[in-house]
Amino acid sequence: MRYNVTENYTKGEMYMKKKLASIVLAAVMLLASTGVPFFAFAKSTTPVWDKYSKSGTHKVSTLTFTLDSNDFTYKVWYPSDIADMSKRPVILYCNGTGSNYEKSPETAVFLKKAASYGFICLTNTDQNTGTGVSMDAGMTALIGFNGNKKHKFYNKINIDKVGLAGHSQGATCCLNLASKGKYENSKHFKTIFACSLPTPELEASPIQNCPYDASLVSLPTLMLAGTGSTDATFIAPLETSLLPAFSKIKSDVYLARMKGVEHADSIYKTHPYMIAWFEYRLNSDKTAAKAFIGKSPELKTNKAWQDFKRKVKVNNTTLTKVTAVSKGFNAYWKKAAGVTGYQVQYSTSKKFTAKTTKSVFVAKQSATGKAVKKLSAAKVYCVRVRTYRTVGGVKYYGKWTAVKSIKTKK
């Protein structure tokens, strides 16, 4: 059976349908003429990347200065409206071997972009930054500017919100600047972005002469690199450079590699996540944080990336004692820094089998004890405690304490 659907509409309705169809057709043709794909208005799967691939809202100014202690020129990118702003966080950018903002114009591009989001970004002309000496001197200069009433940066620099960024030998510079006991200014540094970190052997060789020890670093770190042959097989291999540093750094660490990117291009190709990282770690930006934390962080789901790994450090505690009470017990432990709370687990089995084991959560970092009641009288219970941190809605646990046994009172 066939129907002529136009017979179900009035002439007025038919006119409106034809008019609407012509409008839709015109819109499609306009999109086609501008080169915008028809799916452009679909929800992006990489909103953090998309945002920081573009510039922020602030216009950017620059200044340069020299220091008596060395022959390098330092350049700063900063928001032009800094006079009307609160204290700004800092990004110290360390150059790779043979590179600086004069030789590599793309450096100026992404530092200017970071400044458009409100950061004060400093780098210099040093082409061998690995030891950290020249960048530490730059940080000292910024501290001086912040305290100089005649300087435009007077009381405008948040010297306790400083991020370290670097590419290749510059990534080595970041780790050395943050290493415990190396520099007095290390107390101001709060986080690291290390792009294409070279192997320890390469940096310790006479070619570079700037050895580093990742185990001396205790700052949250984002490690990115490329999978191109220069990174993957020589300078920043996953197995001999990235993963060893990942395991040794004594803090939260996030790692990923961008597909098909060569060493020379890795910093410029990955910089949107650099800016997002500092927005997250220095400004506590919840949108930027979604690239790194949560059950499905964008850096993990972004199809341009691979090898995503993260390590969330959770400080441990010690179970100091367990005392018996009527049909229960009191557990006591040492307070742990930086945790969300504690999990007290008790069981009638030394093996803590599922059927015999129960848990109580204490969601308070400063807590040092918990009373557990309504248990069986005159019964032996095995007790242990562990810490936990909640990051992006996900719980990460510390190690279980040694087990203590207690017999409840009647």
Short mmCIF file of C-alpha atoms in Angstrom, two decimals:
data_model
loop_
_atom_site.label_atom_id
_atom_site.label_comp_id
_atom_site.label_asym_id
_atom_site.label_seq_id
_atom_site.Cartn_x
_atom_site.Cartn_y
_atom_site.Cartn_z
CA MET A 1 0.00 0.00 0.00
CA ARG A 2 1.47 3.40 -1.01
CA TYR A 3 0.76 6.80 0.43
CA ASN A 4 1.40 10.26 -0.91
CA VAL A 5 2.50 11.90 2.32
CA THR A 6 2.02 15.42 0.95
CA GLU A 7 -1.71 14.84 0.97
CA ASN A 8 -1.61 14.91 4.80
CA TYR A 9 -0.44 18.57 4.96
CA THR A 10 -2.10 21.89 4.22
CA LYS A 11 -0.59 24.31 1.73
CA GLY A 12 0.69 26.47 4.63
CA GLU A 13 2.36 23.51 6.28
CA MET A 14 3.95 22.48 2.99
CA TYR A 15 5.33 26.00 2.55
CA MET A 16 6.89 25.96 6.04
CA LYS A 17 8.48 22.54 5.43
CA LYS A 18 10.00 23.71 2.14
CA LYS A 19 11.21 26.92 3.83
CA LEU A 20 12.86 24.96 6.66
CA ALA A 21 14.48 22.58 4.19
CA SER A 22 15.95 25.51 2.26
CA ILE A 23 17.37 27.01 5.47
CA VAL A 24 19.00 23.71 6.46
CA LEU A 25 20.44 23.30 2.96
CA ALA A 26 21.85 26.83 3.05
CA ALA A 27 23.48 26.15 6.44
CA VAL A 28 25.05 22.93 5.17
CA MET A 29 26.39 24.69 2.09
CA LEU A 30 27.83 27.49 4.26
CA LEU A 31 29.64 24.97 6.47
CA ALA A 32 30.98 23.20 3.40
CA SER A 33 32.28 26.47 1.94
CA THR A 34 34.19 27.29 5.16
CA GLY A 35 35.71 23.85 5.45
CA VAL A 36 34.03 23.16 8.82
CA PRO A 37 33.13 19.45 9.07
CA PHE A 38 29.46 18.58 9.55
CA PHE A 39 30.30 16.87 12.87
CA ALA A 40 32.04 19.98 14.28
CA PHE A 41 29.32 20.60 16.81
CA ALA A 42 29.52 17.12 18.32
CA LYS A 43 30.78 16.98 21.90
CA SER A 44 34.56 16.78 21.97
CA THR A 45 36.22 13.75 23.55
CA THR A 46 39.32 15.84 24.35
CA PRO A 47 38.01 19.12 25.84
CA VAL A 48 41.11 19.78 27.96
CA TRP A 49 43.44 19.35 24.99
CA ASP A 50 41.17 21.51 22.85
CA LYS A 51 41.08 24.31 25.41
CA TYR A 52 44.81 24.58 26.00
CA SER A 53 45.63 24.25 22.32
CA LYS A 54 44.26 27.78 22.13
CA SER A 55 45.38 30.94 23.89
CA GLY A 56 43.82 32.20 27.10
CA THR A 57 42.07 35.50 27.74
CA HIS A 58 45.02 37.67 28.80
CA LYS A 59 47.15 39.76 26.50
CA VAL A 60 50.85 39.10 27.04
CA SER A 61 53.85 41.35 27.61
CA THR A 62 57.55 40.49 27.92
CA LEU A 63 60.68 41.75 29.61
CA THR A 64 64.31 40.69 29.48
CA PHE A 65 67.16 41.05 31.94
CA THR A 66 70.73 39.89 32.49
CA LEU A 67 72.51 38.78 35.64
CA ASP A 68 76.04 39.55 36.79
CA SER A 69 76.52 35.91 37.75
CA ASN A 70 76.37 34.57 34.18
CA ASP A 71 76.29 35.59 30.52
CA PHE A 72 72.72 34.53 29.80
CA THR A 73 69.77 36.69 28.88
CA TYR A 74 66.53 35.91 30.70
CA LYS A 75 63.12 36.51 29.18
CA VAL A 76 59.77 36.64 30.95
CA TRP A 77 56.29 36.38 29.44
CA TYR A 78 53.54 37.67 31.73
CA PRO A 79 49.90 38.87 31.59
CA SER A 80 49.78 42.49 30.43
CA ASP A 81 47.14 43.25 33.07
CA ILE A 82 49.25 41.87 35.91
CA ALA A 83 48.84 45.12 37.87
CA ASP A 84 45.16 44.32 38.30
CA MET A 85 45.70 40.68 39.21
CA SER A 86 46.47 38.73 42.35
CA LYS A 87 49.84 37.03 42.82
CA ARG A 88 50.59 34.89 39.78
CA PRO A 89 52.02 31.36 39.67
CA VAL A 90 55.33 30.81 37.90
CA ILE A 91 56.59 28.43 35.22
CA LEU A 92 60.37 28.08 34.91
CA TYR A 93 61.15 26.62 31.50
CA CYS A 94 64.49 24.81 31.06
CA ASN A 95 65.90 24.50 27.53
CA GLY A 96 67.01 21.31 25.84
CA THR A 97 70.56 20.86 24.58
CA GLY A 98 71.52 23.48 22.00
CA SER A 99 68.12 25.17 22.23
CA ASN A 100 66.67 28.39 23.59
CA TYR A 101 63.88 30.82 22.74
CA GLU A 102 66.12 32.60 20.21
CA LYS A 103 67.05 29.44 18.32
CA SER A 104 63.67 27.73 18.71
CA PRO A 105 60.84 30.23 18.09
CA GLU A 106 58.21 27.63 19.11
CA THR A 107 59.43 28.03 22.70
CA ALA A 108 58.17 31.61 22.67
CA VAL A 109 54.86 30.42 21.21
CA PHE A 110 53.92 28.06 24.03
CA LEU A 111 55.32 30.22 26.82
CA LYS A 112 53.31 33.15 25.50
CA LYS A 113 50.26 30.90 25.43
CA ALA A 114 50.85 29.84 29.04
CA ALA A 115 51.17 33.50 30.04
CA SER A 116 47.81 34.20 28.40
CA TYR A 117 46.33 31.90 31.07
CA GLY A 118 47.82 34.04 33.83
CA PHE A 119 51.23 32.43 34.43
CA ILE A 120 54.55 34.24 34.70
CA CYS A 121 56.89 32.26 32.44
CA LEU A 122 60.67 32.57 32.64
CA THR A 123 63.40 31.04 30.49
CA ASN A 124 66.89 32.05 29.34
CA THR A 125 69.44 31.64 26.56
CA ASP A 126 71.36 28.84 28.31
CA GLN A 127 71.69 25.90 25.89
CA ASN A 128 72.95 23.52 28.59
CA THR A 129 70.58 23.94 31.50
CA GLY A 130 70.86 20.39 32.86
CA THR A 131 72.56 21.08 36.19
CA GLY A 132 69.93 23.70 37.09
CA VAL A 133 72.39 26.46 37.98
CA SER A 134 71.24 29.11 35.50
CA MET A 135 67.53 28.50 36.14
CA ASP A 136 68.02 28.62 39.90
CA ALA A 137 69.64 32.03 39.39
CA GLY A 138 66.57 33.09 37.39
CA MET A 139 64.31 32.06 40.27
CA THR A 140 66.43 34.12 42.67
CA ALA A 141 65.95 37.10 40.36
CA LEU A 142 62.17 36.66 40.37
CA ILE A 143 62.15 36.55 44.15
CA GLY A 144 64.08 39.82 44.12
CA PHE A 145 61.61 41.43 41.69
CA ASN A 146 58.71 40.36 43.89
CA GLY A 147 60.24 42.19 46.85
CA ASN A 148 61.27 45.33 44.95
CA LYS A 149 58.69 48.08 45.37
CA LYS A 150 59.91 49.79 42.22
CA HIS A 151 59.51 46.72 40.02
CA LYS A 152 56.33 45.95 38.04
CA PHE A 153 56.37 42.48 39.60
CA TYR A 154 56.36 43.81 43.15
CA ASN A 155 54.14 41.56 45.24
CA LYS A 156 52.71 40.01 42.04
CA ILE A 157 54.66 36.74 42.00
CA ASN A 158 53.51 33.77 44.01
CA ILE A 159 56.95 32.44 44.82
CA ASP A 160 55.45 29.37 46.52
CA LYS A 161 53.54 28.28 43.42
CA VAL A 162 56.33 27.53 41.00
CA GLY A 163 56.22 24.84 38.34
CA LEU A 164 59.29 23.45 36.58
CA ALA A 165 59.05 22.61 32.88
CA GLY A 166 61.71 21.33 30.54
CA HIS A 167 62.45 19.39 27.37
CA SER A 168 65.24 16.82 26.98
CA GLN A 169 68.23 18.16 28.95
CA GLY A 170 65.72 20.69 30.27
CA ALA A 171 63.73 17.83 31.82
CA THR A 172 66.97 16.79 33.55
CA CYS A 173 67.26 20.40 34.76
CA CYS A 174 63.80 20.11 36.35
CA LEU A 175 64.73 16.98 38.27
CA ASN A 176 68.01 18.49 39.45
CA LEU A 177 66.30 21.72 40.56
CA ALA A 178 63.79 19.68 42.55
CA SER A 179 66.31 17.24 44.03
CA LYS A 180 66.50 17.28 47.78
CA GLY A 181 69.40 19.32 49.14
CA LYS A 182 70.70 20.71 45.84
CA TYR A 183 69.27 24.24 45.75
CA GLU A 184 67.86 26.56 48.39
CA ASN A 185 65.15 27.65 45.95
CA SER A 186 63.84 24.07 45.75
CA LYS A 187 61.51 24.92 48.63
CA HIS A 188 59.52 27.11 46.23
CA PHE A 189 59.05 24.45 43.56
CA LYS A 190 55.76 22.56 43.65
CA THR A 191 55.49 20.44 40.51
CA ILE A 192 57.33 19.25 37.38
CA PHE A 193 56.54 18.82 33.70
CA ALA A 194 59.32 16.67 32.20
CA CYS A 195 59.15 16.22 28.43
CA SER A 196 61.33 13.55 26.78
CA LEU A 197 63.52 12.93 29.81
CA PRO A 198 66.84 11.43 28.62
CA THR A 199 68.27 8.26 30.14
CA PRO A 200 70.46 8.66 33.24
CA GLU A 201 73.39 7.18 31.30
CA LEU A 202 73.11 9.79 28.54
CA GLU A 203 72.90 12.69 30.98
CA ALA A 204 75.84 11.41 33.03
CA SER A 205 78.02 11.00 29.93
CA PRO A 206 80.71 13.55 28.96
CA ILE A 207 78.41 14.66 26.13
CA GLN A 208 75.92 16.13 28.61
CA ASN A 209 77.66 16.10 32.00
CA CYS A 210 74.49 16.72 34.00
CA PRO A 211 73.64 13.52 35.89
CA TYR A 212 70.36 13.25 37.77
CA ASP A 213 68.86 10.99 40.43
CA ALA A 214 65.07 10.66 40.21
CA SER A 215 64.92 9.14 43.69
CA LEU A 216 65.81 12.57 45.13
CA VAL A 217 62.65 14.11 43.65
CA SER A 218 59.49 14.41 45.75
CA LEU A 219 57.29 16.64 43.58
CA PRO A 220 54.18 15.67 41.56
CA THR A 221 55.45 15.05 38.04
CA LEU A 222 53.98 14.73 34.56
CA MET A 223 56.28 12.84 32.19
CA LEU A 224 55.48 13.00 28.46
CA ALA A 225 57.43 11.89 25.40
CA GLY A 226 56.96 10.80 21.80
CA THR A 227 56.97 7.36 20.22
CA GLY A 228 59.09 8.49 17.27
CA SER A 229 62.40 6.68 16.88
CA THR A 230 64.59 9.45 18.34
CA ASP A 231 62.67 9.39 21.61
CA ALA A 232 61.67 5.74 21.73
CA THR A 233 65.02 4.15 20.85
CA PHE A 234 67.71 6.62 21.85
CA ILE A 235 66.98 9.65 24.02
CA ALA A 236 63.87 8.88 26.09
CA PRO A 237 63.02 5.17 25.77
CA LEU A 238 60.09 3.93 27.80
CA GLU A 239 61.92 1.04 29.46
CA THR A 240 65.28 2.66 30.22
CA SER A 241 64.35 6.27 30.94
CA LEU A 242 60.68 6.99 31.57
CA LEU A 243 59.64 3.94 33.60
CA PRO A 244 62.70 3.96 35.91
CA ALA A 245 62.15 7.65 36.74
CA PHE A 246 58.42 6.98 37.12
CA SER A 247 59.10 4.33 39.75
CA LYS A 248 61.78 6.31 41.65
CA ILE A 249 60.09 9.71 42.03
CA LYS A 250 58.63 9.89 45.53
CA SER A 251 55.36 11.58 44.66
CA ASP A 252 52.39 11.34 42.29
CA VAL A 253 53.62 10.66 38.76
CA TYR A 254 51.72 10.56 35.45
CA LEU A 255 53.25 9.24 32.23
CA ALA A 256 52.17 8.99 28.58
CA ARG A 257 53.64 9.07 25.07
CA MET A 258 52.23 10.86 22.03
CA LYS A 259 52.06 8.66 18.96
CA GLY A 260 54.46 9.29 16.09
CA VAL A 261 56.16 12.34 17.64
CA GLU A 262 59.93 12.72 17.33
CA HIS A 263 62.20 14.09 20.02
CA ALA A 264 62.76 17.51 18.45
CA ASP A 265 59.03 18.14 18.23
CA SER A 266 57.84 16.60 21.50
CA ILE A 267 57.69 19.75 23.63
CA TYR A 268 55.78 21.78 21.08
CA LYS A 269 53.44 18.92 20.21
CA THR A 270 52.59 18.13 23.85
CA HIS A 271 52.47 21.63 25.38
CA PRO A 272 48.64 21.87 25.74
CA TYR A 273 48.86 19.20 28.44
CA MET A 274 51.81 21.07 29.98
CA ILE A 275 49.61 24.13 30.49
CA ALA A 276 46.74 21.97 31.74
CA TRP A 277 49.10 20.26 34.21
CA PHE A 278 50.16 23.57 35.75
CA GLU A 279 46.56 24.79 35.83
CA TYR A 280 45.72 21.64 37.78
CA ARG A 281 48.71 21.48 40.12
CA LEU A 282 49.28 25.21 40.75
CA ASN A 283 45.75 26.63 40.38
CA SER A 284 43.65 23.60 41.41
CA ASP A 285 41.63 23.94 38.20
CA LYS A 286 39.02 21.17 38.21
CA THR A 287 38.54 21.18 34.44
CA ALA A 288 42.26 20.84 33.71
CA ALA A 289 42.48 18.09 36.34
CA LYS A 290 40.20 15.86 34.26
CA ALA A 291 43.07 15.25 31.85
CA PHE A 292 44.96 13.40 34.58
CA ILE A 293 42.70 12.16 37.38
CA GLY A 294 39.48 10.22 37.72
CA LYS A 295 38.46 6.79 36.43
CA SER A 296 38.89 7.74 32.75
CA PRO A 297 41.32 10.68 32.49
CA GLU A 298 41.54 12.36 29.11
CA LEU A 299 45.25 11.60 28.73
CA LYS A 300 44.35 7.92 28.93
CA THR A 301 41.41 8.04 26.51
CA ASN A 302 42.93 10.48 23.98
CA LYS A 303 43.57 8.33 20.90
CA ALA A 304 46.64 10.33 19.97
CA TRP A 305 48.38 9.00 23.08
CA GLN A 306 49.48 5.65 24.48
CA ASP A 307 51.22 4.03 27.47
CA PHE A 308 49.30 6.04 30.07
CA LYS A 309 50.39 5.23 33.61
CA ARG A 310 49.88 6.95 36.93
CA LYS A 311 51.24 6.46 40.42
CA VAL A 312 49.47 8.11 43.34
CA LYS A 313 51.62 8.26 46.43
CA VAL A 314 49.89 7.39 49.69
CA ASN A 315 51.83 7.77 52.92
CA ASN A 316 51.60 4.79 55.24
CA THR A 317 50.78 4.57 58.92
CA THR A 318 51.71 2.35 61.86
CA LEU A 319 49.24 0.52 64.10
CA THR A 320 50.53 1.39 67.57
CA LYS A 321 48.17 -0.59 69.78
CA VAL A 322 44.81 -2.30 70.09
CA THR A 323 42.97 -2.44 73.42
CA ALA A 324 40.06 -4.68 74.33
CA VAL A 325 36.68 -3.40 75.49
CA SER A 326 33.34 -5.13 76.10
CA LYS A 327 32.37 -6.79 72.80
CA GLY A 328 34.82 -4.64 70.87
CA PHE A 329 38.23 -3.01 70.69
CA ASN A 330 39.94 0.36 70.26
CA ALA A 331 42.56 0.64 67.50
CA TYR A 332 45.23 3.35 67.58
CA TRP A 333 47.63 4.40 64.82
CA LYS A 334 50.05 7.17 63.85
CA LYS A 335 48.70 10.14 61.88
CA ALA A 336 49.88 10.15 58.25
CA ALA A 337 50.45 13.31 56.23
CA GLY A 338 48.50 14.05 53.07
CA VAL A 339 45.97 11.23 53.30
CA THR A 340 42.18 11.38 53.10
CA GLY A 341 41.59 8.84 55.86
CA TYR A 342 42.12 5.34 57.20
CA GLN A 343 40.65 1.88 56.74
CA VAL A 344 40.47 -0.32 59.83
CA GLN A 345 40.05 -3.98 58.97
CA TYR A 346 39.34 -6.78 61.44
CA SER A 347 38.82 -10.51 61.07
CA THR A 348 38.51 -13.72 63.05
CA SER A 349 40.93 -15.24 60.54
CA LYS A 350 44.67 -14.57 60.39
CA LYS A 351 44.37 -14.78 56.61
CA PHE A 352 41.61 -12.14 56.52
CA THR A 353 39.35 -14.31 54.41
CA ALA A 354 36.42 -12.51 52.80
CA LYS A 355 33.68 -14.19 54.86
CA THR A 356 35.35 -13.37 58.18
CA THR A 357 36.54 -9.84 57.45
CA LYS A 358 34.92 -6.44 57.89
CA SER A 359 36.15 -2.86 57.50
CA VAL A 360 35.48 0.56 58.97
CA PHE A 361 36.55 3.76 57.19
CA VAL A 362 37.63 6.86 59.11
CA ALA A 363 37.43 9.82 56.72
CA LYS A 364 39.66 12.21 58.66
CA GLN A 365 43.38 12.76 58.09
CA SER A 366 44.04 13.82 61.68
CA ALA A 367 42.34 10.78 63.22
CA THR A 368 44.54 8.48 65.31
CA GLY A 369 42.05 5.96 66.62
CA LYS A 370 38.74 4.18 66.17
CA ALA A 371 36.42 2.30 68.52
CA VAL A 372 34.86 -0.83 67.01
CA LYS A 373 31.89 -2.25 68.90
CA LYS A 374 29.03 -4.77 68.66
CA LEU A 375 31.37 -7.70 68.14
CA SER A 376 31.30 -11.14 69.70
CA ALA A 377 32.34 -11.29 73.36
CA ALA A 378 35.53 -13.09 74.36
CA LYS A 379 36.50 -13.54 70.74
CA VAL A 380 39.96 -13.10 69.18
CA TYR A 381 40.15 -10.60 66.30
CA CYS A 382 43.07 -9.77 64.02
CA VAL A 383 43.34 -6.04 63.32
CA ARG A 384 45.23 -4.02 60.71
CA VAL A 385 45.03 -0.47 59.31
CA ARG A 386 45.93 1.24 56.05
CA THR A 387 45.71 4.79 54.75
CA TYR A 388 43.90 6.00 51.66
CA ARG A 389 43.76 9.06 49.42
CA THR A 390 40.81 10.01 47.28
CA VAL A 391 41.88 11.67 44.02
CA GLY A 392 39.33 12.42 41.34
CA GLY A 393 36.77 10.21 43.02
CA VAL A 394 39.11 7.20 43.09
CA LYS A 395 40.51 5.72 46.32
CA TYR A 396 44.22 4.86 46.39
CA TYR A 397 45.50 2.80 49.31
CA GLY A 398 48.70 2.64 51.31
CA LYS A 399 50.22 -0.56 52.69
CA TRP A 400 48.59 -2.56 55.47
CA THR A 401 50.21 -2.23 58.87
CA ALA A 402 51.49 -5.21 60.79
CA VAL A 403 48.63 -7.22 62.30
CA LYS A 404 47.78 -7.09 66.00
CA SER A 405 45.48 -9.58 67.71
CA ILE A 406 43.06 -8.78 70.53
CA LYS A 407 40.51 -10.75 72.54
CA THR A 408 37.34 -8.81 73.22
CA LYS A 409 35.94 -8.58 76.75
CA LYS A 410 32.58 -9.94 77.83
#
